[in-house]
Amino acid sequence: MHVLCRALALSLFFSVLVIPAFAAPVPKEGILLVAFGTSVPEARSAFTAIEKLYKQEFPDTPIVWAFTSQCIRKKLARDGVHIGGIGAGLAKLALAGAQVVRVQSLHMMAGKEFAGLARSVLLNIQKHPGRFKAVYLCRPLLESEKDAEEAADAVMAYLDGKRQQDEAIVLMGHGQEHGLADLTFAGATNIFKSRDPHIFMATVEGSRNFEQLAAELKKTGVKKVLLAPLMLVAGDHARNDLAGTDSASWASRLGKAGIEARSCLLGLGEVPGIAAIFARHTRQNEDDLVKEPLKE
Ligand code: CO
């Protein structure tokens, strides 16, 4: 037999005998992108930007969206935009044949919303045991120092191109009354400030509030600021509470305090470099919710 034919025969022999024993078929994956949602149509471009990167990074993987806000889902449905919640999203992925699901939180940090997401996914797994081989709960944007450093670099690179030389930057985070996010926010603020001491951060609903921000700006002698949201989308909070013309907005209150304020309304989902941090989290095989944690 010709040597090449013999090699071919041998490789065929082994491929039949050996490969089925060792190479289990790769389970089909699916991704569930979970956000609070927005009813502001112009703010949806942040979701489009994230989806674009995910389609590049995870080709041939079904990507499904879930909005956790029922109120926003109902509002969108009235306008003909149908986006489901977590349960509907998981069902859609099961129907698409996904065996391994990666649930990616698009929250800024692991606060109240993220805790709710984790609970919803766990309850759904209990309702449908055995439906998926693995369900990874993928972490929100700001979790590690590396995350905050990459996010700070991305936000600063973007805002440096927008700010005037004598402008300080004010970032509005969401914040909450319950949970751990206040501490994450304080840690992230330190890392952002290490990039540039003229960055100031506060939240719209957290303990670090506008009064504290205004006092800090006054103490530092800041006269001009560029306002921007530290949120996935530039939705209602960014457009009204931050930059609105209403007397209660941060822009109006700063103006009253003698600080000139401009705003730059772009959700972080659209800031180059941010979606890649989420995608890095999506690839981590941590926190498989269908398995018991390792007992060491
Ligand atoms: Co809110």
PDB file of C-alpha atoms and ligand atoms in Angstrom:
ATOM      1  CA  MET A   1       0.000   0.000   0.000  1.00  0.00           C
ATOM      2  CA  HIS A   2       1.265   3.504  -0.812  1.00  0.00           C
ATOM      3  CA  VAL A   3       2.535   5.236   2.303  1.00  0.00           C
ATOM      4  CA  LEU A   4       0.021   8.083   2.005  1.00  0.00           C
ATOM      5  CA  CYS A   5      -2.839   5.633   1.555  1.00  0.00           C
ATOM      6  CA  ARG A   6      -1.673   3.757   4.605  1.00  0.00           C
ATOM      7  CA  ALA A   7      -1.596   7.002   6.631  1.00  0.00           C
ATOM      8  CA  LEU A   8      -5.055   7.848   5.408  1.00  0.00           C
ATOM      9  CA  ALA A   9      -6.370   4.396   6.280  1.00  0.00           C
ATOM     10  CA  LEU A  10      -4.785   4.624   9.712  1.00  0.00           C
ATOM     11  CA  SER A  11      -6.191   8.084  10.412  1.00  0.00           C
ATOM     12  CA  LEU A  12      -9.637   6.930   9.284  1.00  0.00           C
ATOM     13  CA  PHE A  13      -9.344   3.918  11.558  1.00  0.00           C
ATOM     14  CA  PHE A  14      -8.430   6.137  14.514  1.00  0.00           C
ATOM     15  CA  SER A  15     -10.994   8.763  13.741  1.00  0.00           C
ATOM     16  CA  VAL A  16     -13.689   6.107  13.889  1.00  0.00           C
ATOM     17  CA  LEU A  17     -12.336   4.374  16.945  1.00  0.00           C
ATOM     18  CA  VAL A  18     -10.696   7.073  18.987  1.00  0.00           C
ATOM     19  CA  ILE A  19     -12.469  10.348  18.402  1.00  0.00           C
ATOM     20  CA  PRO A  20     -15.943   9.352  19.585  1.00  0.00           C
ATOM     21  CA  ALA A  21     -14.427   8.136  22.844  1.00  0.00           C
ATOM     22  CA  PHE A  22     -12.637  11.402  23.624  1.00  0.00           C
ATOM     23  CA  ALA A  23     -14.361  14.306  21.899  1.00  0.00           C
ATOM     24  CA  ALA A  24     -17.781  14.847  23.386  1.00  0.00           C
ATOM     25  CA  PRO A  25     -19.833  17.188  21.214  1.00  0.00           C
ATOM     26  CA  VAL A  26     -19.474  20.818  22.251  1.00  0.00           C
ATOM     27  CA  PRO A  27     -22.755  21.867  23.899  1.00  0.00           C
ATOM     28  CA  LYS A  28     -24.581  24.646  22.131  1.00  0.00           C
ATOM     29  CA  GLU A  29     -24.363  27.954  23.946  1.00  0.00           C
ATOM     30  CA  GLY A  30     -26.714  30.893  24.216  1.00  0.00           C
ATOM     31  CA  ILE A  31     -26.417  34.365  25.744  1.00  0.00           C
ATOM     32  CA  LEU A  32     -29.069  36.278  27.656  1.00  0.00           C
ATOM     33  CA  LEU A  33     -28.302  40.000  27.898  1.00  0.00           C
ATOM     34  CA  VAL A  34     -30.170  41.483  30.850  1.00  0.00           C
ATOM     35  CA  ALA A  35     -30.751  45.191  31.412  1.00  0.00           C
ATOM     36  CA  PHE A  36     -33.295  47.239  33.312  1.00  0.00           C
ATOM     37  CA  GLY A  37     -34.533  48.608  29.989  1.00  0.00           C
ATOM     38  CA  THR A  38     -35.421  52.081  28.814  1.00  0.00           C
ATOM     39  CA  SER A  39     -38.520  53.652  27.369  1.00  0.00           C
ATOM     40  CA  VAL A  40     -36.531  56.513  25.810  1.00  0.00           C
ATOM     41  CA  PRO A  41     -36.170  55.545  22.112  1.00  0.00           C
ATOM     42  CA  GLU A  42     -32.978  57.620  21.600  1.00  0.00           C
ATOM     43  CA  ALA A  43     -31.331  55.780  24.492  1.00  0.00           C
ATOM     44  CA  ARG A  44     -31.726  52.377  22.850  1.00  0.00           C
ATOM     45  CA  SER A  45     -28.624  52.977  20.719  1.00  0.00           C
ATOM     46  CA  ALA A  46     -26.604  51.831  23.754  1.00  0.00           C
ATOM     47  CA  PHE A  47     -28.217  48.392  23.475  1.00  0.00           C
ATOM     48  CA  THR A  48     -27.573  48.324  19.729  1.00  0.00           C
ATOM     49  CA  ALA A  49     -23.876  49.051  20.315  1.00  0.00           C
ATOM     50  CA  ILE A  50     -23.589  46.243  22.853  1.00  0.00           C
ATOM     51  CA  GLU A  51     -25.397  43.774  20.617  1.00  0.00           C
ATOM     52  CA  LYS A  52     -23.107  44.667  17.711  1.00  0.00           C
ATOM     53  CA  LEU A  53     -20.006  43.778  19.726  1.00  0.00           C
ATOM     54  CA  TYR A  54     -21.597  40.573  21.052  1.00  0.00           C
ATOM     55  CA  LYS A  55     -22.460  39.426  17.526  1.00  0.00           C
ATOM     56  CA  GLN A  56     -18.811  39.911  16.551  1.00  0.00           C
ATOM     57  CA  GLU A  57     -17.401  38.274  19.673  1.00  0.00           C
ATOM     58  CA  PHE A  58     -19.860  35.376  19.836  1.00  0.00           C
ATOM     59  CA  PRO A  59     -20.748  34.486  16.235  1.00  0.00           C
ATOM     60  CA  ASP A  60     -23.273  31.654  15.746  1.00  0.00           C
ATOM     61  CA  THR A  61     -24.420  32.020  19.364  1.00  0.00           C
ATOM     62  CA  PRO A  62     -28.062  32.997  19.863  1.00  0.00           C
ATOM     63  CA  ILE A  63     -28.259  36.301  21.739  1.00  0.00           C
ATOM     64  CA  VAL A  64     -31.513  37.163  23.472  1.00  0.00           C
ATOM     65  CA  TRP A  65     -32.433  40.335  25.379  1.00  0.00           C
ATOM     66  CA  ALA A  66     -34.345  40.567  28.632  1.00  0.00           C
ATOM     67  CA  PHE A  67     -35.502  43.757  30.341  1.00  0.00           C
ATOM     68  CA  THR A  68     -36.186  43.387  34.045  1.00  0.00           C
ATOM     69  CA  SER A  69     -38.542  46.360  34.304  1.00  0.00           C
ATOM     70  CA  GLN A  70     -42.093  45.178  33.755  1.00  0.00           C
ATOM     71  CA  CYS A  71     -43.279  48.755  33.467  1.00  0.00           C
ATOM     72  CA  ILE A  72     -40.842  49.439  30.609  1.00  0.00           C
ATOM     73  CA  ARG A  73     -41.679  46.147  28.867  1.00  0.00           C
ATOM     74  CA  LYS A  74     -45.376  47.054  28.899  1.00  0.00           C
ATOM     75  CA  LYS A  75     -44.688  50.562  27.630  1.00  0.00           C
ATOM     76  CA  LEU A  76     -42.537  49.211  24.784  1.00  0.00           C
ATOM     77  CA  ALA A  77     -45.115  46.555  23.890  1.00  0.00           C
ATOM     78  CA  ARG A  78     -47.671  49.334  23.385  1.00  0.00           C
ATOM     79  CA  ASP A  79     -45.245  50.801  20.809  1.00  0.00           C
ATOM     80  CA  GLY A  80     -44.840  47.404  19.139  1.00  0.00           C
ATOM     81  CA  VAL A  81     -41.418  46.608  20.624  1.00  0.00           C
ATOM     82  CA  HIS A  82     -41.572  43.187  22.284  1.00  0.00           C
ATOM     83  CA  ILE A  83     -38.788  42.383  24.711  1.00  0.00           C
ATOM     84  CA  GLY A  84     -39.424  39.783  27.382  1.00  0.00           C
ATOM     85  CA  GLY A  85     -38.286  39.317  30.947  1.00  0.00           C
ATOM     86  CA  ILE A  86     -35.788  36.794  32.269  1.00  0.00           C
ATOM     87  CA  GLY A  87     -38.155  33.786  32.154  1.00  0.00           C
ATOM     88  CA  ALA A  88     -39.172  34.504  28.558  1.00  0.00           C
ATOM     89  CA  GLY A  89     -35.536  34.986  27.555  1.00  0.00           C
ATOM     90  CA  LEU A  90     -34.439  31.655  29.042  1.00  0.00           C
ATOM     91  CA  ALA A  91     -37.368  29.879  27.346  1.00  0.00           C
ATOM     92  CA  LYS A  92     -36.365  31.415  24.017  1.00  0.00           C
ATOM     93  CA  LEU A  93     -32.785  30.178  24.416  1.00  0.00           C
ATOM     94  CA  ALA A  94     -34.000  26.676  25.304  1.00  0.00           C
ATOM     95  CA  LEU A  95     -36.127  26.708  22.154  1.00  0.00           C
ATOM     96  CA  ALA A  96     -33.068  27.764  20.149  1.00  0.00           C
ATOM     97  CA  GLY A  97     -31.357  24.608  21.408  1.00  0.00           C
ATOM     98  CA  ALA A  98     -28.961  26.229  23.883  1.00  0.00           C
ATOM     99  CA  GLN A  99     -27.621  23.821  26.497  1.00  0.00           C
ATOM    100  CA  VAL A 100     -25.188  26.207  28.149  1.00  0.00           C
ATOM    101  CA  VAL A 101     -26.543  29.650  28.928  1.00  0.00           C
ATOM    102  CA  ARG A 102     -24.547  32.720  29.847  1.00  0.00           C
ATOM    103  CA  VAL A 103     -26.717  35.274  31.614  1.00  0.00           C
ATOM    104  CA  GLN A 104     -24.906  38.582  31.284  1.00  0.00           C
ATOM    105  CA  SER A 105     -25.946  41.316  33.662  1.00  0.00           C
ATOM    106  CA  LEU A 106     -25.597  44.714  31.977  1.00  0.00           C
ATOM    107  CA  HIS A 107     -25.835  46.479  35.317  1.00  0.00           C
ATOM    108  CA  MET A 108     -23.116  48.874  36.404  1.00  0.00           C
ATOM    109  CA  MET A 109     -22.474  47.049  39.657  1.00  0.00           C
ATOM    110  CA  ALA A 110     -23.816  44.191  41.735  1.00  0.00           C
ATOM    111  CA  GLY A 111     -26.534  46.128  43.514  1.00  0.00           C
ATOM    112  CA  LYS A 112     -30.199  45.535  44.123  1.00  0.00           C
ATOM    113  CA  GLU A 113     -31.049  44.947  40.452  1.00  0.00           C
ATOM    114  CA  PHE A 114     -28.284  42.376  40.086  1.00  0.00           C
ATOM    115  CA  ALA A 115     -29.404  40.554  43.245  1.00  0.00           C
ATOM    116  CA  GLY A 116     -32.928  40.439  41.775  1.00  0.00           C
ATOM    117  CA  LEU A 117     -31.579  39.036  38.511  1.00  0.00           C
ATOM    118  CA  ALA A 118     -29.689  36.265  40.319  1.00  0.00           C
ATOM    119  CA  ARG A 119     -32.809  35.340  42.282  1.00  0.00           C
ATOM    120  CA  SER A 120     -35.004  35.280  39.159  1.00  0.00           C
ATOM    121  CA  VAL A 121     -32.590  33.010  37.280  1.00  0.00           C
ATOM    122  CA  LEU A 122     -32.303  30.622  40.244  1.00  0.00           C
ATOM    123  CA  LEU A 123     -36.080  30.400  40.630  1.00  0.00           C
ATOM    124  CA  ASN A 124     -36.424  29.772  36.914  1.00  0.00           C
ATOM    125  CA  ILE A 125     -33.895  26.915  37.077  1.00  0.00           C
ATOM    126  CA  GLN A 126     -35.900  25.376  39.936  1.00  0.00           C
ATOM    127  CA  LYS A 127     -39.046  25.577  37.830  1.00  0.00           C
ATOM    128  CA  HIS A 128     -37.354  23.866  34.872  1.00  0.00           C
ATOM    129  CA  PRO A 129     -34.831  21.395  36.303  1.00  0.00           C
ATOM    130  CA  GLY A 130     -32.489  19.787  33.770  1.00  0.00           C
ATOM    131  CA  ARG A 131     -33.346  22.230  31.008  1.00  0.00           C
ATOM    132  CA  PHE A 132     -29.744  23.507  30.720  1.00  0.00           C
ATOM    133  CA  LYS A 133     -26.393  21.799  31.367  1.00  0.00           C
ATOM    134  CA  ALA A 134     -24.977  25.036  32.772  1.00  0.00           C
ATOM    135  CA  VAL A 135     -26.237  28.545  33.484  1.00  0.00           C
ATOM    136  CA  TYR A 136     -23.432  30.969  34.167  1.00  0.00           C
ATOM    137  CA  LEU A 137     -24.284  34.148  36.027  1.00  0.00           C
ATOM    138  CA  CYS A 138     -21.917  36.684  34.466  1.00  0.00           C
ATOM    139  CA  ARG A 139     -20.878  39.669  36.546  1.00  0.00           C
ATOM    140  CA  PRO A 140     -21.862  43.319  35.999  1.00  0.00           C
ATOM    141  CA  LEU A 141     -19.514  46.049  34.725  1.00  0.00           C
ATOM    142  CA  LEU A 142     -17.697  47.163  37.873  1.00  0.00           C
ATOM    143  CA  GLU A 143     -16.566  44.235  39.918  1.00  0.00           C
ATOM    144  CA  SER A 144     -12.773  44.054  40.091  1.00  0.00           C
ATOM    145  CA  GLU A 145     -10.094  46.739  40.142  1.00  0.00           C
ATOM    146  CA  LYS A 146      -9.245  45.719  36.581  1.00  0.00           C
ATOM    147  CA  ASP A 147     -12.865  46.401  35.559  1.00  0.00           C
ATOM    148  CA  ALA A 148     -12.879  49.842  37.172  1.00  0.00           C
ATOM    149  CA  GLU A 149      -9.502  50.677  35.625  1.00  0.00           C
ATOM    150  CA  GLU A 150     -10.615  49.661  32.135  1.00  0.00           C
ATOM    151  CA  ALA A 151     -13.935  51.470  32.563  1.00  0.00           C
ATOM    152  CA  ALA A 152     -12.172  54.621  33.817  1.00  0.00           C
ATOM    153  CA  ASP A 153      -9.788  54.538  30.837  1.00  0.00           C
ATOM    154  CA  ALA A 154     -12.685  54.115  28.405  1.00  0.00           C
ATOM    155  CA  VAL A 155     -14.853  56.856  29.961  1.00  0.00           C
ATOM    156  CA  MET A 156     -11.956  59.287  30.290  1.00  0.00           C
ATOM    157  CA  ALA A 157     -10.716  58.678  26.740  1.00  0.00           C
ATOM    158  CA  TYR A 158     -14.207  59.448  25.492  1.00  0.00           C
ATOM    159  CA  LEU A 159     -14.898  62.479  27.709  1.00  0.00           C
ATOM    160  CA  ASP A 160     -11.429  63.982  27.222  1.00  0.00           C
ATOM    161  CA  GLY A 161     -12.405  64.410  23.604  1.00  0.00           C
ATOM    162  CA  LYS A 162     -15.559  66.282  24.622  1.00  0.00           C
ATOM    163  CA  ARG A 163     -14.475  68.440  27.545  1.00  0.00           C
ATOM    164  CA  GLN A 164     -13.059  71.933  27.427  1.00  0.00           C
ATOM    165  CA  GLN A 165      -9.733  72.510  29.145  1.00  0.00           C
ATOM    166  CA  ASP A 166     -11.115  74.209  32.240  1.00  0.00           C
ATOM    167  CA  GLU A 167     -14.027  71.813  32.719  1.00  0.00           C
ATOM    168  CA  ALA A 168     -14.216  69.297  35.533  1.00  0.00           C
ATOM    169  CA  ILE A 169     -16.200  66.123  34.938  1.00  0.00           C
ATOM    170  CA  VAL A 170     -19.249  65.102  36.957  1.00  0.00           C
ATOM    171  CA  LEU A 171     -20.534  61.544  36.584  1.00  0.00           C
ATOM    172  CA  MET A 172     -24.016  60.566  37.770  1.00  0.00           C
ATOM    173  CA  GLY A 173     -24.369  56.975  38.937  1.00  0.00           C
ATOM    174  CA  HIS A 174     -27.689  55.419  39.853  1.00  0.00           C
ATOM    175  CA  GLY A 175     -27.208  54.256  43.445  1.00  0.00           C
ATOM    176  CA  GLN A 176     -29.755  52.578  45.680  1.00  0.00           C
ATOM    177  CA  GLU A 177     -30.995  52.433  49.223  1.00  0.00           C
ATOM    178  CA  HIS A 178     -30.403  48.731  49.845  1.00  0.00           C
ATOM    179  CA  GLY A 179     -27.418  46.513  49.131  1.00  0.00           C
ATOM    180  CA  LEU A 180     -23.701  46.776  48.509  1.00  0.00           C
ATOM    181  CA  ALA A 181     -23.527  49.185  45.596  1.00  0.00           C
ATOM    182  CA  ASP A 182     -22.613  52.249  47.700  1.00  0.00           C
ATOM    183  CA  LEU A 183     -19.284  50.630  48.548  1.00  0.00           C
ATOM    184  CA  THR A 184     -18.604  49.592  44.956  1.00  0.00           C
ATOM    185  CA  PHE A 185     -19.404  53.159  43.907  1.00  0.00           C
ATOM    186  CA  ALA A 186     -16.928  54.563  46.465  1.00  0.00           C
ATOM    187  CA  GLY A 187     -14.219  52.154  45.243  1.00  0.00           C
ATOM    188  CA  ALA A 188     -14.879  52.995  41.604  1.00  0.00           C
ATOM    189  CA  THR A 189     -14.800  56.730  42.436  1.00  0.00           C
ATOM    190  CA  ASN A 190     -11.286  56.313  43.890  1.00  0.00           C
ATOM    191  CA  ILE A 191     -10.055  54.607  40.742  1.00  0.00           C
ATOM    192  CA  PHE A 192     -11.656  57.192  38.441  1.00  0.00           C
ATOM    193  CA  LYS A 193     -10.178  60.010  40.547  1.00  0.00           C
ATOM    194  CA  SER A 194      -6.724  58.447  40.329  1.00  0.00           C
ATOM    195  CA  ARG A 195      -6.956  59.081  36.556  1.00  0.00           C
ATOM    196  CA  ASP A 196      -7.871  62.737  37.054  1.00  0.00           C
ATOM    197  CA  PRO A 197      -8.582  64.569  40.334  1.00  0.00           C
ATOM    198  CA  HIS A 198     -11.083  66.747  38.457  1.00  0.00           C
ATOM    199  CA  ILE A 199     -13.613  63.930  38.215  1.00  0.00           C
ATOM    200  CA  PHE A 200     -16.492  64.074  40.674  1.00  0.00           C
ATOM    201  CA  MET A 201     -19.048  61.344  41.155  1.00  0.00           C
ATOM    202  CA  ALA A 202     -22.390  61.067  42.919  1.00  0.00           C
ATOM    203  CA  THR A 203     -25.620  59.114  42.593  1.00  0.00           C
ATOM    204  CA  VAL A 204     -29.209  59.997  41.879  1.00  0.00           C
ATOM    205  CA  GLU A 205     -30.682  57.472  44.343  1.00  0.00           C
ATOM    206  CA  GLY A 206     -27.751  56.358  46.508  1.00  0.00           C
ATOM    207  CA  SER A 207     -26.213  57.641  49.714  1.00  0.00           C
ATOM    208  CA  ARG A 208     -23.564  59.654  47.887  1.00  0.00           C
ATOM    209  CA  ASN A 209     -25.910  62.460  46.882  1.00  0.00           C
ATOM    210  CA  PHE A 210     -26.042  65.789  45.067  1.00  0.00           C
ATOM    211  CA  GLU A 211     -25.547  67.874  48.229  1.00  0.00           C
ATOM    212  CA  GLN A 212     -22.239  66.124  48.933  1.00  0.00           C
ATOM    213  CA  LEU A 213     -21.199  66.579  45.315  1.00  0.00           C
ATOM    214  CA  ALA A 214     -22.057  70.306  45.337  1.00  0.00           C
ATOM    215  CA  ALA A 215     -20.100  70.816  48.580  1.00  0.00           C
ATOM    216  CA  GLU A 216     -17.069  69.052  47.122  1.00  0.00           C
ATOM    217  CA  LEU A 217     -17.199  71.116  43.918  1.00  0.00           C
ATOM    218  CA  LYS A 218     -17.471  74.309  45.934  1.00  0.00           C
ATOM    219  CA  LYS A 219     -14.540  73.350  48.156  1.00  0.00           C
ATOM    220  CA  THR A 220     -12.383  72.584  45.123  1.00  0.00           C
ATOM    221  CA  GLY A 221     -13.318  75.884  43.479  1.00  0.00           C
ATOM    222  CA  VAL A 222     -14.701  74.280  40.311  1.00  0.00           C
ATOM    223  CA  LYS A 223     -16.478  76.784  38.064  1.00  0.00           C
ATOM    224  CA  LYS A 224     -17.317  74.713  34.981  1.00  0.00           C
ATOM    225  CA  VAL A 225     -18.394  71.097  34.673  1.00  0.00           C
ATOM    226  CA  LEU A 226     -19.232  68.591  31.976  1.00  0.00           C
ATOM    227  CA  LEU A 227     -22.033  66.308  33.194  1.00  0.00           C
ATOM    228  CA  ALA A 228     -22.302  62.716  32.005  1.00  0.00           C
ATOM    229  CA  PRO A 229     -24.204  59.602  33.128  1.00  0.00           C
ATOM    230  CA  LEU A 230     -22.385  56.614  34.627  1.00  0.00           C
ATOM    231  CA  MET A 231     -25.220  54.421  33.398  1.00  0.00           C
ATOM    232  CA  LEU A 232     -25.641  51.931  30.589  1.00  0.00           C
ATOM    233  CA  VAL A 233     -28.142  54.090  28.738  1.00  0.00           C
ATOM    234  CA  ALA A 234     -28.733  57.832  28.732  1.00  0.00           C
ATOM    235  CA  GLY A 235     -32.396  57.428  29.612  1.00  0.00           C
ATOM    236  CA  ASP A 236     -34.768  59.196  31.919  1.00  0.00           C
ATOM    237  CA  HIS A 237     -32.279  59.877  34.753  1.00  0.00           C
ATOM    238  CA  ALA A 238     -29.664  61.302  32.388  1.00  0.00           C
ATOM    239  CA  ARG A 239     -32.078  63.396  30.356  1.00  0.00           C
ATOM    240  CA  ASN A 240     -34.176  64.697  33.246  1.00  0.00           C
ATOM    241  CA  ASP A 241     -32.480  64.336  36.649  1.00  0.00           C
ATOM    242  CA  LEU A 242     -29.019  65.161  35.313  1.00  0.00           C
ATOM    243  CA  ALA A 243     -29.368  67.454  32.323  1.00  0.00           C
ATOM    244  CA  GLY A 244     -33.030  68.497  32.401  1.00  0.00           C
ATOM    245  CA  THR A 245     -34.183  72.101  32.271  1.00  0.00           C
ATOM    246  CA  ASP A 246     -36.382  71.483  35.315  1.00  0.00           C
ATOM    247  CA  SER A 247     -35.228  73.352  38.446  1.00  0.00           C
ATOM    248  CA  ALA A 248     -34.551  70.038  40.270  1.00  0.00           C
ATOM    249  CA  SER A 249     -31.979  68.742  37.766  1.00  0.00           C
ATOM    250  CA  TRP A 250     -28.292  68.700  38.671  1.00  0.00           C
ATOM    251  CA  ALA A 251     -27.569  71.047  35.744  1.00  0.00           C
ATOM    252  CA  SER A 252     -30.069  73.624  37.042  1.00  0.00           C
ATOM    253  CA  ARG A 253     -28.973  73.340  40.667  1.00  0.00           C
ATOM    254  CA  LEU A 254     -25.306  73.683  39.741  1.00  0.00           C
ATOM    255  CA  GLY A 255     -26.167  76.703  37.610  1.00  0.00           C
ATOM    256  CA  LYS A 256     -27.902  78.256  40.589  1.00  0.00           C
ATOM    257  CA  ALA A 257     -24.769  77.613  42.684  1.00  0.00           C
ATOM    258  CA  GLY A 258     -22.696  79.537  40.126  1.00  0.00           C
ATOM    259  CA  ILE A 259     -21.211  76.511  38.373  1.00  0.00           C
ATOM    260  CA  GLU A 260     -21.575  76.447  34.615  1.00  0.00           C
ATOM    261  CA  ALA A 261     -22.781  73.020  33.500  1.00  0.00           C
ATOM    262  CA  ARG A 262     -22.872  71.401  30.051  1.00  0.00           C
ATOM    263  CA  SER A 263     -23.913  67.826  29.490  1.00  0.00           C
ATOM    264  CA  CYS A 264     -22.755  64.999  27.319  1.00  0.00           C
ATOM    265  CA  LEU A 265     -25.507  62.400  27.141  1.00  0.00           C
ATOM    266  CA  LEU A 266     -24.135  59.106  25.964  1.00  0.00           C
ATOM    267  CA  GLY A 267     -24.917  55.842  27.713  1.00  0.00           C
ATOM    268  CA  LEU A 268     -21.868  53.794  28.682  1.00  0.00           C
ATOM    269  CA  GLY A 269     -23.064  51.019  26.346  1.00  0.00           C
ATOM    270  CA  GLU A 270     -21.975  53.265  23.484  1.00  0.00           C
ATOM    271  CA  VAL A 271     -18.679  54.420  24.962  1.00  0.00           C
ATOM    272  CA  PRO A 272     -15.925  52.538  23.101  1.00  0.00           C
ATOM    273  CA  GLY A 273     -14.304  49.926  25.331  1.00  0.00           C
ATOM    274  CA  ILE A 274     -17.181  49.380  27.752  1.00  0.00           C
ATOM    275  CA  ALA A 275     -18.991  46.563  25.920  1.00  0.00           C
ATOM    276  CA  ALA A 276     -15.676  44.660  25.780  1.00  0.00           C
ATOM    277  CA  ILE A 277     -15.571  44.559  29.597  1.00  0.00           C
ATOM    278  CA  PHE A 278     -18.997  42.896  29.633  1.00  0.00           C
ATOM    279  CA  ALA A 279     -17.872  40.467  26.910  1.00  0.00           C
ATOM    280  CA  ARG A 280     -14.839  39.510  29.020  1.00  0.00           C
ATOM    281  CA  HIS A 281     -17.183  38.736  31.910  1.00  0.00           C
ATOM    282  CA  THR A 282     -19.419  36.676  29.606  1.00  0.00           C
ATOM    283  CA  ARG A 283     -16.507  34.350  28.766  1.00  0.00           C
ATOM    284  CA  GLN A 284     -15.715  33.531  32.400  1.00  0.00           C
ATOM    285  CA  ASN A 285     -16.899  30.101  33.438  1.00  0.00           C
ATOM    286  CA  GLU A 286     -17.745  31.094  37.013  1.00  0.00           C
ATOM    287  CA  ASP A 287     -20.935  30.826  39.053  1.00  0.00           C
ATOM    288  CA  ASP A 288     -22.715  28.011  37.241  1.00  0.00           C
ATOM    289  CA  LEU A 289     -26.115  28.238  38.926  1.00  0.00           C
ATOM    290  CA  VAL A 290     -27.156  24.663  38.126  1.00  0.00           C
ATOM    291  CA  LYS A 291     -24.267  23.150  40.109  1.00  0.00           C
ATOM    292  CA  GLU A 292     -23.476  23.029  43.810  1.00  0.00           C
ATOM    293  CA  PRO A 293     -20.416  25.114  44.675  1.00  0.00           C
ATOM    294  CA  LEU A 294     -17.228  23.096  45.126  1.00  0.00           C
ATOM    295  CA  LYS A 295     -16.847  21.970  48.707  1.00  0.00           C
ATOM    296  CA  GLU A 296     -13.213  22.368  49.622  1.00  0.00           C
TER     297      GLU A 296
HETATM  298 CO    CO B   1     -33.884  54.872  38.824  1.00  0.00          CO
END
